[in-house]
Tab-separated table of N, CA and C in Angstrom:
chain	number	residue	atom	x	y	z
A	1	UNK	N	3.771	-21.928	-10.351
A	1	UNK	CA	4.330	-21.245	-9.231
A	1	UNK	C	4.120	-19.744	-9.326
A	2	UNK	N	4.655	-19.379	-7.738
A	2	UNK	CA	4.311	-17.491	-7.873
A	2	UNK	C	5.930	-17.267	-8.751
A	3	UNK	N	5.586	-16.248	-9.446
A	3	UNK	CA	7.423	-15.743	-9.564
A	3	UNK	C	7.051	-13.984	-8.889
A	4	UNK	N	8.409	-14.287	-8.385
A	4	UNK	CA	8.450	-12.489	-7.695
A	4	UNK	C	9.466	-12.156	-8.239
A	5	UNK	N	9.801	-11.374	-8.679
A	5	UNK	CA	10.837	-10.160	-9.136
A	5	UNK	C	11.392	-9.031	-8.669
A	6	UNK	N	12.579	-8.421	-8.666
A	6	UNK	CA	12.770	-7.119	-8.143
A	6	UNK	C	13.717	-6.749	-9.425
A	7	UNK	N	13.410	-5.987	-9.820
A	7	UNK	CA	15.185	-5.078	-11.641
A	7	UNK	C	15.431	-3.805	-10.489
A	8	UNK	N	16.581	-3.827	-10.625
A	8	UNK	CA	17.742	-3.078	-10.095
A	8	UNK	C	18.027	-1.974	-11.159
A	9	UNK	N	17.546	-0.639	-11.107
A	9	UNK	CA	18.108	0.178	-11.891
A	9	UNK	C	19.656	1.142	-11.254
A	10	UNK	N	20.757	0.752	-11.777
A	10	UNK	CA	21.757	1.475	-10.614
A	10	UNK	C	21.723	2.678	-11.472
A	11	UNK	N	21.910	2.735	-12.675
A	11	UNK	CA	22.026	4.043	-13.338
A	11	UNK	C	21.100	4.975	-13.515
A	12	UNK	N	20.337	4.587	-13.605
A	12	UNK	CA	18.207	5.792	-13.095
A	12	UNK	C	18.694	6.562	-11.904
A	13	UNK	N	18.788	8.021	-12.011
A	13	UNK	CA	18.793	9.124	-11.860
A	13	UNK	C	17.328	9.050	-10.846
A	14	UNK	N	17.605	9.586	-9.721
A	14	UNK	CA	16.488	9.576	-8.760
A	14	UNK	C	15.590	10.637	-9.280
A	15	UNK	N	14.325	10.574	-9.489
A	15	UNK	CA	13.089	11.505	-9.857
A	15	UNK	C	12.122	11.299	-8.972
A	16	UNK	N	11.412	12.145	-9.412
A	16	UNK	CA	10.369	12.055	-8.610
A	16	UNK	C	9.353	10.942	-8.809
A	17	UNK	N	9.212	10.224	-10.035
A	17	UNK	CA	8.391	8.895	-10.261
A	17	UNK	C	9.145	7.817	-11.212
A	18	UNK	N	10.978	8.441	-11.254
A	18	UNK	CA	11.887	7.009	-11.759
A	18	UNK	C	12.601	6.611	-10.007
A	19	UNK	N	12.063	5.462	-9.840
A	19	UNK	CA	12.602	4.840	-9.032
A	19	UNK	C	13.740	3.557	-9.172
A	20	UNK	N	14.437	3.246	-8.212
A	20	UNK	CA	15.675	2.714	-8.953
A	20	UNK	C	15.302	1.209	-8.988
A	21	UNK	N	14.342	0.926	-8.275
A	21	UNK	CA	14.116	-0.453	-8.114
A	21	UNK	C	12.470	-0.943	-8.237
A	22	UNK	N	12.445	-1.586	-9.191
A	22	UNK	CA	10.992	-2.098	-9.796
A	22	UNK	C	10.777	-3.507	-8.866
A	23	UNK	N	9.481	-3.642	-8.465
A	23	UNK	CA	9.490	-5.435	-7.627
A	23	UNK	C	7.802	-5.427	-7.666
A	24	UNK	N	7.333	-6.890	-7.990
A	24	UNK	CA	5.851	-6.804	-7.879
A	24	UNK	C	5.863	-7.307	-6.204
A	25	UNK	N	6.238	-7.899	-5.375
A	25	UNK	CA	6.276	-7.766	-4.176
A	25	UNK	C	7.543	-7.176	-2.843
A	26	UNK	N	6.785	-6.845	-2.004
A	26	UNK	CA	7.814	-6.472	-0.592
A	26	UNK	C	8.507	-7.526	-0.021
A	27	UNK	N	9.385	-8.179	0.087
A	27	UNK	CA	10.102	-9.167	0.925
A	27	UNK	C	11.383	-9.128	1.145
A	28	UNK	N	11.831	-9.667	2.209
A	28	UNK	CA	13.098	-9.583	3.005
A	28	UNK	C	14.330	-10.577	1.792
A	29	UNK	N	15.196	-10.315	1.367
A	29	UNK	CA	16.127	-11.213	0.539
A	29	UNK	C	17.348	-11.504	1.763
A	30	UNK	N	18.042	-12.739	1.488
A	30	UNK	CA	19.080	-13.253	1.835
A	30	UNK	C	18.307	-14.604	2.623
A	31	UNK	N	17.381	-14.879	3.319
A	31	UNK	CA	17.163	-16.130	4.171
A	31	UNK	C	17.221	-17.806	3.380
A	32	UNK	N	17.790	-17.379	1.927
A	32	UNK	CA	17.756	-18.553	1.093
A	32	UNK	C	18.980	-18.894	1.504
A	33	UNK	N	20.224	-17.987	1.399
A	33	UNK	CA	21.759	-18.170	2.418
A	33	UNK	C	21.572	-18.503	3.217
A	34	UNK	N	21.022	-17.677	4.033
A	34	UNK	CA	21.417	-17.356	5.694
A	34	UNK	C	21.405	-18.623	6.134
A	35	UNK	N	23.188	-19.159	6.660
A	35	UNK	CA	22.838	-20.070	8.163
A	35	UNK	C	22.938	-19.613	9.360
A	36	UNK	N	22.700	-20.923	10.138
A	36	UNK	CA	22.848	-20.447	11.529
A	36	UNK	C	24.237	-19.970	12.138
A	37	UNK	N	23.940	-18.978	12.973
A	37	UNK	CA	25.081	-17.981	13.258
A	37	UNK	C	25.360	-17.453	14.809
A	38	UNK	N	25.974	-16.806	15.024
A	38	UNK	CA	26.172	-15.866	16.352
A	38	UNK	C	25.391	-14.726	16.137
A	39	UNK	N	25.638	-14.449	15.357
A	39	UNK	CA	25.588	-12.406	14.566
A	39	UNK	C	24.402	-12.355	13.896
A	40	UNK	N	23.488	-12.228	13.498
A	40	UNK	CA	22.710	-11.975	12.242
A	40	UNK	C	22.932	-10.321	11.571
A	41	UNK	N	23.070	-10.472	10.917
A	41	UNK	CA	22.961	-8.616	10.332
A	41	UNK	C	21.373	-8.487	9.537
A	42	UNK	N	21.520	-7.246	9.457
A	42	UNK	CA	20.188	-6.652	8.783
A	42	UNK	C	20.388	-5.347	8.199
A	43	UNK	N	20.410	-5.259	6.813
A	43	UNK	CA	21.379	-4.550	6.379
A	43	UNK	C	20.111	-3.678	5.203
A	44	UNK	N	20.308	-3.224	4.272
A	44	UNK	CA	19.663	-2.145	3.492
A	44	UNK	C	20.184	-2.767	1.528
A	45	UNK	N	20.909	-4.053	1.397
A	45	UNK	CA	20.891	-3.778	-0.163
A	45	UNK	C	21.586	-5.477	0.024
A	46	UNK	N	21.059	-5.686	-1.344
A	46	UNK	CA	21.142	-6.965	-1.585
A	46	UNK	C	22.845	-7.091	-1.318
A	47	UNK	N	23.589	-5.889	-2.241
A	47	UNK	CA	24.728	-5.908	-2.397
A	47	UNK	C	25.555	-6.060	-1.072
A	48	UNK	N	24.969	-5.419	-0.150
A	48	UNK	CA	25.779	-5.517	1.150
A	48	UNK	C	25.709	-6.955	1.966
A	49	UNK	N	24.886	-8.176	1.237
A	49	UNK	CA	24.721	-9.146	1.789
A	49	UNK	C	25.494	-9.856	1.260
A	50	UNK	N	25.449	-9.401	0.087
A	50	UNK	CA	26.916	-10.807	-0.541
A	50	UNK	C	28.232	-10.267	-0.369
A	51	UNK	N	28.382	-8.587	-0.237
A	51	UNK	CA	29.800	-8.271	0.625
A	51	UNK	C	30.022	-8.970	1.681
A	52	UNK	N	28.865	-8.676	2.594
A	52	UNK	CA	29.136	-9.553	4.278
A	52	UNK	C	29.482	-11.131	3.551
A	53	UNK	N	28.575	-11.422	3.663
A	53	UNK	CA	28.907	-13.034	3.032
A	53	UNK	C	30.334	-13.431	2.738
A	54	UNK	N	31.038	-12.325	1.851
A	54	UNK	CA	32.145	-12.960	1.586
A	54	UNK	C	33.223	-12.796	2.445
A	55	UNK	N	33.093	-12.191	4.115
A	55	UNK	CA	33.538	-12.364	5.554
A	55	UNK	C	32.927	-13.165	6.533
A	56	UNK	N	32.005	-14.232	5.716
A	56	UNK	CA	31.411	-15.281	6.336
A	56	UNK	C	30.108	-14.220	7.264
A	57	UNK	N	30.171	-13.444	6.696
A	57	UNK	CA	28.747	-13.334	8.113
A	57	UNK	C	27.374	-13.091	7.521
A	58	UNK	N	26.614	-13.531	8.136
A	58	UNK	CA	25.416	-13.596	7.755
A	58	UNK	C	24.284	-12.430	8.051
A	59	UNK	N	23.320	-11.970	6.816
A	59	UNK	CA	22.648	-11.177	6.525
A	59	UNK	C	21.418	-11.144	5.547
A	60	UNK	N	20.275	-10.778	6.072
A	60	UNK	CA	19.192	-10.408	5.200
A	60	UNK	C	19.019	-8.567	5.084
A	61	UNK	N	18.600	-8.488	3.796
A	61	UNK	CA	17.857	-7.016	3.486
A	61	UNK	C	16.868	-6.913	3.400
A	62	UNK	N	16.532	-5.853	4.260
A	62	UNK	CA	14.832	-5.292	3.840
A	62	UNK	C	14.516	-4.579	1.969
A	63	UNK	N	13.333	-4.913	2.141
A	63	UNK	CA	12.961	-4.432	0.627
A	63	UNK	C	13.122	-3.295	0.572
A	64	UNK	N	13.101	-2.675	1.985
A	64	UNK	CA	13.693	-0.883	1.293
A	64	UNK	C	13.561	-0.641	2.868
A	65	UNK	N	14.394	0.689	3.217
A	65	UNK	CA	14.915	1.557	4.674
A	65	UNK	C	13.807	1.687	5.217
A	66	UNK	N	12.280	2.163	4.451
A	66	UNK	CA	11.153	2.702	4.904
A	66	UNK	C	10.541	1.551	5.270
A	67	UNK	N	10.464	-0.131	4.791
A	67	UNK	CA	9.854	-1.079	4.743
A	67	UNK	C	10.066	-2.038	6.061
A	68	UNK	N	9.417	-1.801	7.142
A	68	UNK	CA	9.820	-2.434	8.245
A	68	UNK	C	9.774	-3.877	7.962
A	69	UNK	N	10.586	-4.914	8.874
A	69	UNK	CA	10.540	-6.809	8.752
A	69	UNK	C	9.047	-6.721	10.047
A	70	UNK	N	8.369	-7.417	9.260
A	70	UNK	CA	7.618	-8.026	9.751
A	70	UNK	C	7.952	-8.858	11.239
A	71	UNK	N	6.831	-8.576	12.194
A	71	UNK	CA	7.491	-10.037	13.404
A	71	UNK	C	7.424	-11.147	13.386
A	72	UNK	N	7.030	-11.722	12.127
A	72	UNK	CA	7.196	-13.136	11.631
A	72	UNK	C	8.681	-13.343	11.179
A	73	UNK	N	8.974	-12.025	10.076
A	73	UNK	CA	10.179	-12.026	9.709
A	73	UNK	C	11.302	-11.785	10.660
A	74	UNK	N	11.164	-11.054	11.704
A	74	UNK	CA	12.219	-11.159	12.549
A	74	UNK	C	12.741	-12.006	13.185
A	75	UNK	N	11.180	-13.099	13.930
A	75	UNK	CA	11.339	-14.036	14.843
A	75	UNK	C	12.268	-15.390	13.718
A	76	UNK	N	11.993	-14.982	12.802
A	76	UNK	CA	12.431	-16.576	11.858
A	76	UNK	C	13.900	-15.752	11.742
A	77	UNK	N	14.649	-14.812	11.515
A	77	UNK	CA	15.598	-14.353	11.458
A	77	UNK	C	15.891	-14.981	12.891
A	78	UNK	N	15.450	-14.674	13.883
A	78	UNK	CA	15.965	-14.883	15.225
A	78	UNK	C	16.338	-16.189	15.740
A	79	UNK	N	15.349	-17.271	15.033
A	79	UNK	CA	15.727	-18.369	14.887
A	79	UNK	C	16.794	-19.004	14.507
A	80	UNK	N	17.672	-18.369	13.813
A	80	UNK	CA	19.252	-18.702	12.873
A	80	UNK	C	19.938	-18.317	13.967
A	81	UNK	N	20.000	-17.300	14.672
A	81	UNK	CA	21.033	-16.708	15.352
A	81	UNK	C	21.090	-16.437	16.888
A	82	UNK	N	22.158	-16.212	17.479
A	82	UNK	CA	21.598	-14.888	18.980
A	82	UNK	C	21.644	-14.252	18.880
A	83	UNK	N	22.077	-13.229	18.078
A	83	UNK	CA	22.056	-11.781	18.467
A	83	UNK	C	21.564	-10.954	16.731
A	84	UNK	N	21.168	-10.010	17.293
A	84	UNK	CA	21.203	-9.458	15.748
A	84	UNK	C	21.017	-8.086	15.714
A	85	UNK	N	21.765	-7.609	14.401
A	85	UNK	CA	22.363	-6.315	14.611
A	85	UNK	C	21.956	-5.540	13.599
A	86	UNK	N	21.492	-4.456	13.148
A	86	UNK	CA	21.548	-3.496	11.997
A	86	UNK	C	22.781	-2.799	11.285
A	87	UNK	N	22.811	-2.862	9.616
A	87	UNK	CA	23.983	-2.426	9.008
A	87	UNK	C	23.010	-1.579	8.261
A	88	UNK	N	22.464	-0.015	8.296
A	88	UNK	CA	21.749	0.376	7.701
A	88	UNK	C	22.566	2.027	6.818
A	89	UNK	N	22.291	2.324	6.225
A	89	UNK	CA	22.775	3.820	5.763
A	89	UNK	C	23.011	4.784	6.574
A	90	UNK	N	23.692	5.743	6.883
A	90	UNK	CA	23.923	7.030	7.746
A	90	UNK	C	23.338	8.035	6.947
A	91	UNK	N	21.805	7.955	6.690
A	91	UNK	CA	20.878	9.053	5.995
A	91	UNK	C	19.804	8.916	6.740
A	92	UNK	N	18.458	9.826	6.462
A	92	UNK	CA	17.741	9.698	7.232
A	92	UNK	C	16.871	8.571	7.434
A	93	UNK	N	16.599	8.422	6.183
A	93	UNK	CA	15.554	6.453	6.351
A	93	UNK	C	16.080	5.354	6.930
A	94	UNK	N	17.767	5.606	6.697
A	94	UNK	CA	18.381	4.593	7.845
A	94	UNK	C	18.556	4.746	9.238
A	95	UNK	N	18.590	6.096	9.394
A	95	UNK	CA	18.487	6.252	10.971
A	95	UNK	C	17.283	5.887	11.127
A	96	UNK	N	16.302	6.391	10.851
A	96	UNK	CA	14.601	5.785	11.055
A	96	UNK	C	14.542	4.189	11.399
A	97	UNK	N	14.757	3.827	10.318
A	97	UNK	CA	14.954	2.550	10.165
A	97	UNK	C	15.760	1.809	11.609
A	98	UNK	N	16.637	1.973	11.862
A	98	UNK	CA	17.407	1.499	12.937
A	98	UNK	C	17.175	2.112	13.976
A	99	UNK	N	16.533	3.217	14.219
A	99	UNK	CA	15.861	3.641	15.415
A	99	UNK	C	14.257	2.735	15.668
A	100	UNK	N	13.737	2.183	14.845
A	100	UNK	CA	12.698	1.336	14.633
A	100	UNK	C	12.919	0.357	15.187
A	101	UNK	N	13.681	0.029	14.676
A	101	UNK	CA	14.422	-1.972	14.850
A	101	UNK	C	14.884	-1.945	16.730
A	102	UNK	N	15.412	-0.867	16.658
A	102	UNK	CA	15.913	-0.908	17.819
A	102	UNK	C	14.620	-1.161	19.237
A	103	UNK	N	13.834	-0.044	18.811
A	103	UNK	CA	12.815	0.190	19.660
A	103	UNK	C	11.696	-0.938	19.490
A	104	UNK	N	11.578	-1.727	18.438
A	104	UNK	CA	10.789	-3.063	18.517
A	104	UNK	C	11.229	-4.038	18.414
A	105	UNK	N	12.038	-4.166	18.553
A	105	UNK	CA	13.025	-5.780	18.229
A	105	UNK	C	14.477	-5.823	19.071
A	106	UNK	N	14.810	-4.621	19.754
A	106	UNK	CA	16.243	-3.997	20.576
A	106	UNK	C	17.485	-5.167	20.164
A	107	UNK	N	17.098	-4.389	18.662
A	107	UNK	CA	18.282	-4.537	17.134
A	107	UNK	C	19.581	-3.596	17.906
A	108	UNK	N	20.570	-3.917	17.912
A	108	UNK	CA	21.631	-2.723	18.129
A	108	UNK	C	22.126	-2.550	16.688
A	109	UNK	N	21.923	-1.216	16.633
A	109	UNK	CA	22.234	-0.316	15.273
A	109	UNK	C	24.000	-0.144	15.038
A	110	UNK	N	24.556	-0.211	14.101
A	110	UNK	CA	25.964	0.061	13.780
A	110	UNK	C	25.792	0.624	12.021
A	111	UNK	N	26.398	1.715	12.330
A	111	UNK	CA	26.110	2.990	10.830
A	111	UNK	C	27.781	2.971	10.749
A	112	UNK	N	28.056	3.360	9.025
A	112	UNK	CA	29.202	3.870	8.954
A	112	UNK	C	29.140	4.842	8.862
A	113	UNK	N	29.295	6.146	9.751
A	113	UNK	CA	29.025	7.228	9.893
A	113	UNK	C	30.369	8.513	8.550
A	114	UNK	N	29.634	9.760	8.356
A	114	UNK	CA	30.531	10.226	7.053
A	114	UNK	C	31.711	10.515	7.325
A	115	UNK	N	32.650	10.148	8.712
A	115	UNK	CA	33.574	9.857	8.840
A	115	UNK	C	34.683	9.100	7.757
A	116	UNK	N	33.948	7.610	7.655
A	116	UNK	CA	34.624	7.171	6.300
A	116	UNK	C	34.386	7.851	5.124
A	117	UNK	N	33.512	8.110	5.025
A	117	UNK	CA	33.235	8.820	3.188
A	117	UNK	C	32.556	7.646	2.345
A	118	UNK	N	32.483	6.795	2.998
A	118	UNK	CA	31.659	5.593	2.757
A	118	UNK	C	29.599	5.386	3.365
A	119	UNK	N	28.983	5.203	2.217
A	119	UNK	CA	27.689	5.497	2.634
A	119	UNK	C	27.415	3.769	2.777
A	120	UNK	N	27.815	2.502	2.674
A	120	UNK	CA	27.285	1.583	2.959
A	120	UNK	C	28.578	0.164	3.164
A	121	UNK	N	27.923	-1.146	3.926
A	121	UNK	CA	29.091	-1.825	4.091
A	121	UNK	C	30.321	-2.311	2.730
A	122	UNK	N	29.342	-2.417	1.613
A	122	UNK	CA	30.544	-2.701	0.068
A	122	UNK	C	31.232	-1.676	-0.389
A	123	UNK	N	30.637	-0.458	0.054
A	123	UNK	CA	30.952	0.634	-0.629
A	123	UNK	C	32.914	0.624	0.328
A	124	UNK	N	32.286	0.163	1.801
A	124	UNK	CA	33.158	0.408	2.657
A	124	UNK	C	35.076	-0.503	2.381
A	125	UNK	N	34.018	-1.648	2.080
A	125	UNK	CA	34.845	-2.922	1.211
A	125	UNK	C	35.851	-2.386	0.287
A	126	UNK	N	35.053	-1.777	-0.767
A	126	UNK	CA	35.807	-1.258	-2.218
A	126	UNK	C	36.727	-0.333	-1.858
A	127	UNK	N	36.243	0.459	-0.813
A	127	UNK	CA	37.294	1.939	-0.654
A	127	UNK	C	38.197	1.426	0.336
A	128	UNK	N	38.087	0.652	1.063
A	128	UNK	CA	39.622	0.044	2.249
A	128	UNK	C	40.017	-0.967	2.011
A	129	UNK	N	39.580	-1.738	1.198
A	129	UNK	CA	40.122	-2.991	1.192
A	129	UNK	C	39.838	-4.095	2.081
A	130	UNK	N	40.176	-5.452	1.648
A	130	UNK	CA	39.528	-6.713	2.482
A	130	UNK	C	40.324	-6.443	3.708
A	131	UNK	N	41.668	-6.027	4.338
A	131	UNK	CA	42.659	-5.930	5.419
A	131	UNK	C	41.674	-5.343	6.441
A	132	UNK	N	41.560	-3.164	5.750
A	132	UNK	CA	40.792	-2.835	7.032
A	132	UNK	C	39.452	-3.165	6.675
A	133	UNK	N	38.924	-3.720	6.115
A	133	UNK	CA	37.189	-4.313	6.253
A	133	UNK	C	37.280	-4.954	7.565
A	134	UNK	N	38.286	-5.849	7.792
A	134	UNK	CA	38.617	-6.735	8.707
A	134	UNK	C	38.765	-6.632	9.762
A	135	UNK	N	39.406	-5.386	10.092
A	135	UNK	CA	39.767	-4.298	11.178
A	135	UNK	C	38.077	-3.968	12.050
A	136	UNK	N	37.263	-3.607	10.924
A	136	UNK	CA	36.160	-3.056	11.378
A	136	UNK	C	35.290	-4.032	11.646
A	137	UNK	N	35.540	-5.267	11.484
A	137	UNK	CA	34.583	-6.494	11.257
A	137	UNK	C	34.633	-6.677	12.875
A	138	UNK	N	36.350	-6.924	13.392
A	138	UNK	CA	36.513	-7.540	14.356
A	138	UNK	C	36.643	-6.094	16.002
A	139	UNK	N	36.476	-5.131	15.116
A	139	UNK	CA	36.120	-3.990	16.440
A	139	UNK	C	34.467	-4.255	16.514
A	140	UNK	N	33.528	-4.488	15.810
A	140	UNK	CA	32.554	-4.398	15.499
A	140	UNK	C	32.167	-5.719	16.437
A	141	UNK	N	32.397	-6.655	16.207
A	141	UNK	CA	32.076	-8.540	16.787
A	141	UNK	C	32.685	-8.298	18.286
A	142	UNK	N	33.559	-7.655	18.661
A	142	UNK	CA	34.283	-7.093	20.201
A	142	UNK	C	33.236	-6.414	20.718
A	143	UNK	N	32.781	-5.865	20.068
A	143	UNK	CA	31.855	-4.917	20.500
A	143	UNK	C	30.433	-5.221	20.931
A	144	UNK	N	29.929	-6.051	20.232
A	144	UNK	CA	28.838	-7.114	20.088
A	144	UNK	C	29.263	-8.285	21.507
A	145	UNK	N	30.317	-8.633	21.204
A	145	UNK	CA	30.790	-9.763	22.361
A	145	UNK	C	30.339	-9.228	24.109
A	146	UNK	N	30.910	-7.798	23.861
A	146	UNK	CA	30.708	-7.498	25.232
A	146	UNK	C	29.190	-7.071	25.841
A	147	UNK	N	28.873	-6.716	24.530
A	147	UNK	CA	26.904	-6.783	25.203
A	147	UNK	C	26.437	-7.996	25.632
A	148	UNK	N	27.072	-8.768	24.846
A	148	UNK	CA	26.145	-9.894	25.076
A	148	UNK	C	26.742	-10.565	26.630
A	149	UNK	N	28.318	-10.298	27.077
A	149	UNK	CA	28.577	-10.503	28.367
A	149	UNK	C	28.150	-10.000	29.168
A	150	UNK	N	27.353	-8.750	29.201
A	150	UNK	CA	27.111	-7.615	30.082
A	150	UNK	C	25.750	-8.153	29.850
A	151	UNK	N	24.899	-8.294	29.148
A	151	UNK	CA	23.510	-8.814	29.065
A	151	UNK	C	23.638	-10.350	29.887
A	152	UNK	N	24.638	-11.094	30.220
A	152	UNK	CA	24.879	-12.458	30.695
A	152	UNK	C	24.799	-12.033	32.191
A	153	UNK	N	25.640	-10.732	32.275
A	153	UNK	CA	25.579	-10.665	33.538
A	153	UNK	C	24.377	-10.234	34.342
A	154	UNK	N	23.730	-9.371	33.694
A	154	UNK	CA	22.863	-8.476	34.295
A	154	UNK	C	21.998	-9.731	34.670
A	155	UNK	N	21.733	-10.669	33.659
A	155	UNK	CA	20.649	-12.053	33.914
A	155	UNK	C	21.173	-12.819	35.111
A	156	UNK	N	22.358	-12.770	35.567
A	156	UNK	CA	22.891	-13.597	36.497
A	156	UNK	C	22.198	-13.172	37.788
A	157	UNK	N	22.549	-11.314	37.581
A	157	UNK	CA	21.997	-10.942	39.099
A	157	UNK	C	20.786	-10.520	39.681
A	158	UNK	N	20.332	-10.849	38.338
A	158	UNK	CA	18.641	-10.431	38.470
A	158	UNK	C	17.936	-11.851	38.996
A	159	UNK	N	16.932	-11.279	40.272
A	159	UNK	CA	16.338	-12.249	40.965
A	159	UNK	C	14.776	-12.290	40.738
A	160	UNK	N	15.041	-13.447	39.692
A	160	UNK	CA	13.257	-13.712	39.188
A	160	UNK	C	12.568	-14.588	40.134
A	161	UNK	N	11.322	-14.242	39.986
A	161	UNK	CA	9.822	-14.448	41.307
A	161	UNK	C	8.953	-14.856	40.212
């Protein structure tokens, strides 16, 4: 068989040629989880997939912010779910990143902006707790709910030829 690998350095000090994460290939992680869903997320770290996970929701990560999903990889993501959303960093490769997704795939982006003091969804976990994680889960899925009513509607009144 192939084996692929990725080592996780959390403690490597960012340099200019120590990088934190070693991998002999690029690929999307989580679709070995992922079931079928409402929501899909698309998120930036392995870690933030098994946070989500443990609020039942489902998520893959890109191999890195700069590393766009493929449209093979999206459409098979798309396949699990209806809707799907970005959980990316409030830095610049994540805005990139989710300004990307958005504009080729019309991903709707959701950042935790430095409001919290929180740079990602576990980080967000650890510092509020499972209560308001919960809080933000279900403003977040409200929020999502109503696009997708307002996208129901707009299809209702639109007259296709």
């Amino acid at each position: 068989g192939i084996d692929i690998w990725k080592i996780y350095f959390p403690m490597r000090k960012k340099k200019k040629n120590a990088t934190k994460i070693i991998t002999n290939k690029s690929f999307v992680q989580g679709f070995d989880t992922f079931l079928p869903c409402r929501i899909g997320i698309i998120t930036k770290s392995y870690k933030d997939v098994m946070a989500l996970k443990e609020f039942g929701l489902q998520s893959v990560t890109l191999a890195s912010e700069s590393t766009p999903l493929s449209r093979d990889e999206f459409f098979k993501l798309k396949s699990y779910c209806d809707f799907v959303v970005s959980l990316l960093d409030y830095d610049l490769a994540g805005v990139r990143m989710a300004n990307y997704l958005k504009r080729t795939y019309n991903v709707k982006p959701f950042m935790l902006t430095r409001g919290y003091g929180t740079k990602d969804f576990s980080d967000f976990r650890e510092t509020y707790g499972k209560e308001r994680t919960i809080m933000l889960i279900n403003q977040a899925i409200d929020s999502i709910s109503d696009m997708i009513e307002y996208s129901k509607q707009l299809n209702k009144q639109t007259l296709w030829i």
